[in-house]
Coordinates of C-alpha atoms in Angstrom, one line a residue:
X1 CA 1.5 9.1 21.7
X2 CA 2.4 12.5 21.0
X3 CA 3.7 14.9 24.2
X4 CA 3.9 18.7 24.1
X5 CA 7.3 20.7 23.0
X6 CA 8.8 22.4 25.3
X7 CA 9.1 25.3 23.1
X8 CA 5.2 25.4 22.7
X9 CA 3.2 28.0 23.8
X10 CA 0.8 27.8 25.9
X11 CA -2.5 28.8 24.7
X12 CA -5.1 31.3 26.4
X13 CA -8.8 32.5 25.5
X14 CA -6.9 36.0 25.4
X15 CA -4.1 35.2 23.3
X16 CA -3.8 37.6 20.2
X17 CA -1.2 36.5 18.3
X18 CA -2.0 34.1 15.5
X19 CA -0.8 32.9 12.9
X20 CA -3.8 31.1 10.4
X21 CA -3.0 29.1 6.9
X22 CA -6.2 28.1 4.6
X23 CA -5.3 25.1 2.5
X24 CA -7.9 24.7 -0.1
X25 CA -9.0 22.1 -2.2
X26 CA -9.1 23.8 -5.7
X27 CA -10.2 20.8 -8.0
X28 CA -13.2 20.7 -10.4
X29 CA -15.0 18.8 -7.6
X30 CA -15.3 22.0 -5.8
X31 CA -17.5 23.8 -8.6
X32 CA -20.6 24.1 -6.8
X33 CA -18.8 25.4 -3.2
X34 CA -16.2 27.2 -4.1
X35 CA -17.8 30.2 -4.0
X36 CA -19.4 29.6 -0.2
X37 CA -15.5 28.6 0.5
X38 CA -14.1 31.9 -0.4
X39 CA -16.7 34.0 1.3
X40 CA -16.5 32.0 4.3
X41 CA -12.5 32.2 4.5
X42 CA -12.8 36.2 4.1
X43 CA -15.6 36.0 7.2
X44 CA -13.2 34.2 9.2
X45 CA -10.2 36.4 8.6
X46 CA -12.6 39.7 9.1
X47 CA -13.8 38.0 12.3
X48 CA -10.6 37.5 13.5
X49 CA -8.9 40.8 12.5
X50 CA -11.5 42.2 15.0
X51 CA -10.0 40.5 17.8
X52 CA -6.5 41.4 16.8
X53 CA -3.9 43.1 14.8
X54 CA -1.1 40.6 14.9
X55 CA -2.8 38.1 13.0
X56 CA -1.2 36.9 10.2
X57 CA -3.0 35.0 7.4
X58 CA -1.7 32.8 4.5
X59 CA -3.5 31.0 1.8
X60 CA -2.5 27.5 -0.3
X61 CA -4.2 25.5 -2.6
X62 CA -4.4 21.8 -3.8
X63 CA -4.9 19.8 -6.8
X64 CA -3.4 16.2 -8.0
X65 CA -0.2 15.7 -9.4
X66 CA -0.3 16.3 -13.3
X67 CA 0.2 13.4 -15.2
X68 CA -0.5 11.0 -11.9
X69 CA -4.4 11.3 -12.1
X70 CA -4.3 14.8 -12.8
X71 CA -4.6 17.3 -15.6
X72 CA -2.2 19.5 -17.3
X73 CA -3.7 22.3 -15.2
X74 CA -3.4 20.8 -12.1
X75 CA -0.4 21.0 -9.7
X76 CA 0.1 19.2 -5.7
X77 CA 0.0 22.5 -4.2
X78 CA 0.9 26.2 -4.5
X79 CA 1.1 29.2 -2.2
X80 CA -1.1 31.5 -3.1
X81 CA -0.1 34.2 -0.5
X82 CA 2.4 33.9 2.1
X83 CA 2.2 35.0 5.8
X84 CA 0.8 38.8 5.9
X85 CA -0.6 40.9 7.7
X86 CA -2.2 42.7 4.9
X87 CA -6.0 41.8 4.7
X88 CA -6.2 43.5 1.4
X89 CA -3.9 41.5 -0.4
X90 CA -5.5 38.0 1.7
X91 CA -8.7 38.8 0.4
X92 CA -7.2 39.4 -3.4
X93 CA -5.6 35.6 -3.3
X94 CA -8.7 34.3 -1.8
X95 CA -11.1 36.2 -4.1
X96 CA -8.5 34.8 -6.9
X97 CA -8.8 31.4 -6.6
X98 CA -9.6 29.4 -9.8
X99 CA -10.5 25.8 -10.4
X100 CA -8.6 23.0 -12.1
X101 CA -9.7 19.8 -12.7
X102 CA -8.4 16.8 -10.5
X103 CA -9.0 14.2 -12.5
X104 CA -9.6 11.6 -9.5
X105 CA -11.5 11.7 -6.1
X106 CA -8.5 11.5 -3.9
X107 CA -7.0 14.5 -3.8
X108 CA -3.0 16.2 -2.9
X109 CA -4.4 17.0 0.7
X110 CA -0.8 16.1 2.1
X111 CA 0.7 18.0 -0.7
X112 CA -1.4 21.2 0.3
X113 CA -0.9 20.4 4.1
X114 CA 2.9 20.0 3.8
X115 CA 3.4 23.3 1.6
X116 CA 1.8 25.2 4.5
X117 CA 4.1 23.9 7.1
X118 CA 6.8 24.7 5.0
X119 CA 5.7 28.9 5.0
X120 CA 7.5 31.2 7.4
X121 CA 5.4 30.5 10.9
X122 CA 6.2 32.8 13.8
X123 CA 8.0 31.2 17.1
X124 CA 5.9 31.7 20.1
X125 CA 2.4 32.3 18.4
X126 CA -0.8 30.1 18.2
X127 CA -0.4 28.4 15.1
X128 CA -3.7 27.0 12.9
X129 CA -3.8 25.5 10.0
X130 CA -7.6 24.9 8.4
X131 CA -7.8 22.8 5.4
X132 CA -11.0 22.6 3.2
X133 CA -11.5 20.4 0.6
X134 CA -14.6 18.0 -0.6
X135 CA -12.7 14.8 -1.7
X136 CA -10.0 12.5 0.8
X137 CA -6.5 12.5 1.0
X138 CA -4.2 9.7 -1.5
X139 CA -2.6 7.8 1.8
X140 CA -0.2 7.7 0.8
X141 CA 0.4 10.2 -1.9
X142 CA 1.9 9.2 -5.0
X143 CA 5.3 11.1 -6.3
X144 CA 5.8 12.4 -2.2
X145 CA 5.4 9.3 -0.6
X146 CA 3.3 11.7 1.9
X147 CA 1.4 10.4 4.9
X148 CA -0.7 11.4 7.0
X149 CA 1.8 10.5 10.0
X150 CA 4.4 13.1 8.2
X151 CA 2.3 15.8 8.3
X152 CA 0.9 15.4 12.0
X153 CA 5.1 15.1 12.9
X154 CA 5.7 18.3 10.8
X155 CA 2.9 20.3 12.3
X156 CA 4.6 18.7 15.5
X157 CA 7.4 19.8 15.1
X158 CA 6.8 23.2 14.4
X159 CA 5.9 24.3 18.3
X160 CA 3.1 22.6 17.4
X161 CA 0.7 23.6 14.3
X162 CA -3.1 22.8 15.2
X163 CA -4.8 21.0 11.9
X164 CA -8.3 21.6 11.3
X165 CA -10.0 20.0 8.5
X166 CA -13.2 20.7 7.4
X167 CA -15.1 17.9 4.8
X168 CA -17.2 19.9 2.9
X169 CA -19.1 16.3 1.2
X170 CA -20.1 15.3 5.0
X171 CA -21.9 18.9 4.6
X172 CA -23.8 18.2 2.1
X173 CA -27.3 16.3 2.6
X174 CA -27.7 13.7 0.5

């Protein structure tokens, strides 16, 4: 059971001030909807820049660990654009995105989640963190030892940090 901190905010349809991290799957499984991902992401943060000019938007991706399953390429996860409020520069990282290869199914999910939580998150904002990715999570992860009870206590622990994930391969009609 999981209570509320006091130091979280409480949330209202009219609240303004937001601060949103994309953590995206960035492995060769990802070929065919990467490109829907991307434009997608961009929509969201257009969308939501409409509504508001204290969001903030940040962007990670995820791969596999290299050498553990992974390719020379690869990496857990990297920040491809801290915190900003500069939708320019967002839509650069987002547009910039490149795939690697993987080399398994399960994927760094934690890895990705964990270096999000670890970016500079305002105190007293509404706090989202969306990751989307086509392959599950290594429970728990080799090299971190990550869970998926770490990363719900991080996201916790910081005021809190909704999580939103978003399988793309329950998407796709077989």
């Amino acid at each position: 059971t999981v209570g509320i901190p006091s130091s979280a905010k409480t949330v209202t349809p009219d609240n303004s001030d937001i601060d949103i991290a994309f953590v995206i799957d960035t492995t060769g499984s990802m070929e065919d909807t990467i490109f829907s991902v991307k434009q997608h992401v961009k929509d969201i943060m257009h969308q939501i820049r409409q509504r508001t000019g204290s969001a903030r938007f940040a962007l990670v991706d995820y791969r596999d660990h290299p050498g553990y399953d992974g390719a020379s390429i690869d990496y857990p996860a990297q920040v491809k654009m801290p915190f900003t409020y500069n939708f320019i520069q967002f839509e650069i990282s987002v547009n910039a995105l490149n795939l690697g290869d993987g080399g398994d199914i399960p994927e760094t999910v934690y890895s990705g989640a964990m270096t999000a939580l670890d970016l500079d998150w305002r105190p007293g904002v509404r706090k989202i963190l969306i990751i989307i990715g086509d392959a599950p999570a290594k429970d728990p992860e080799p090299v971190t030892g990550y869970t998926w009870q770490q990363v719900a206590q991080r996201a916790y622990d910081i005021d809190p940090v909704e999580i939103y994930a978003l399988d793309l391969l329950s998407l796709i009609p077989i």
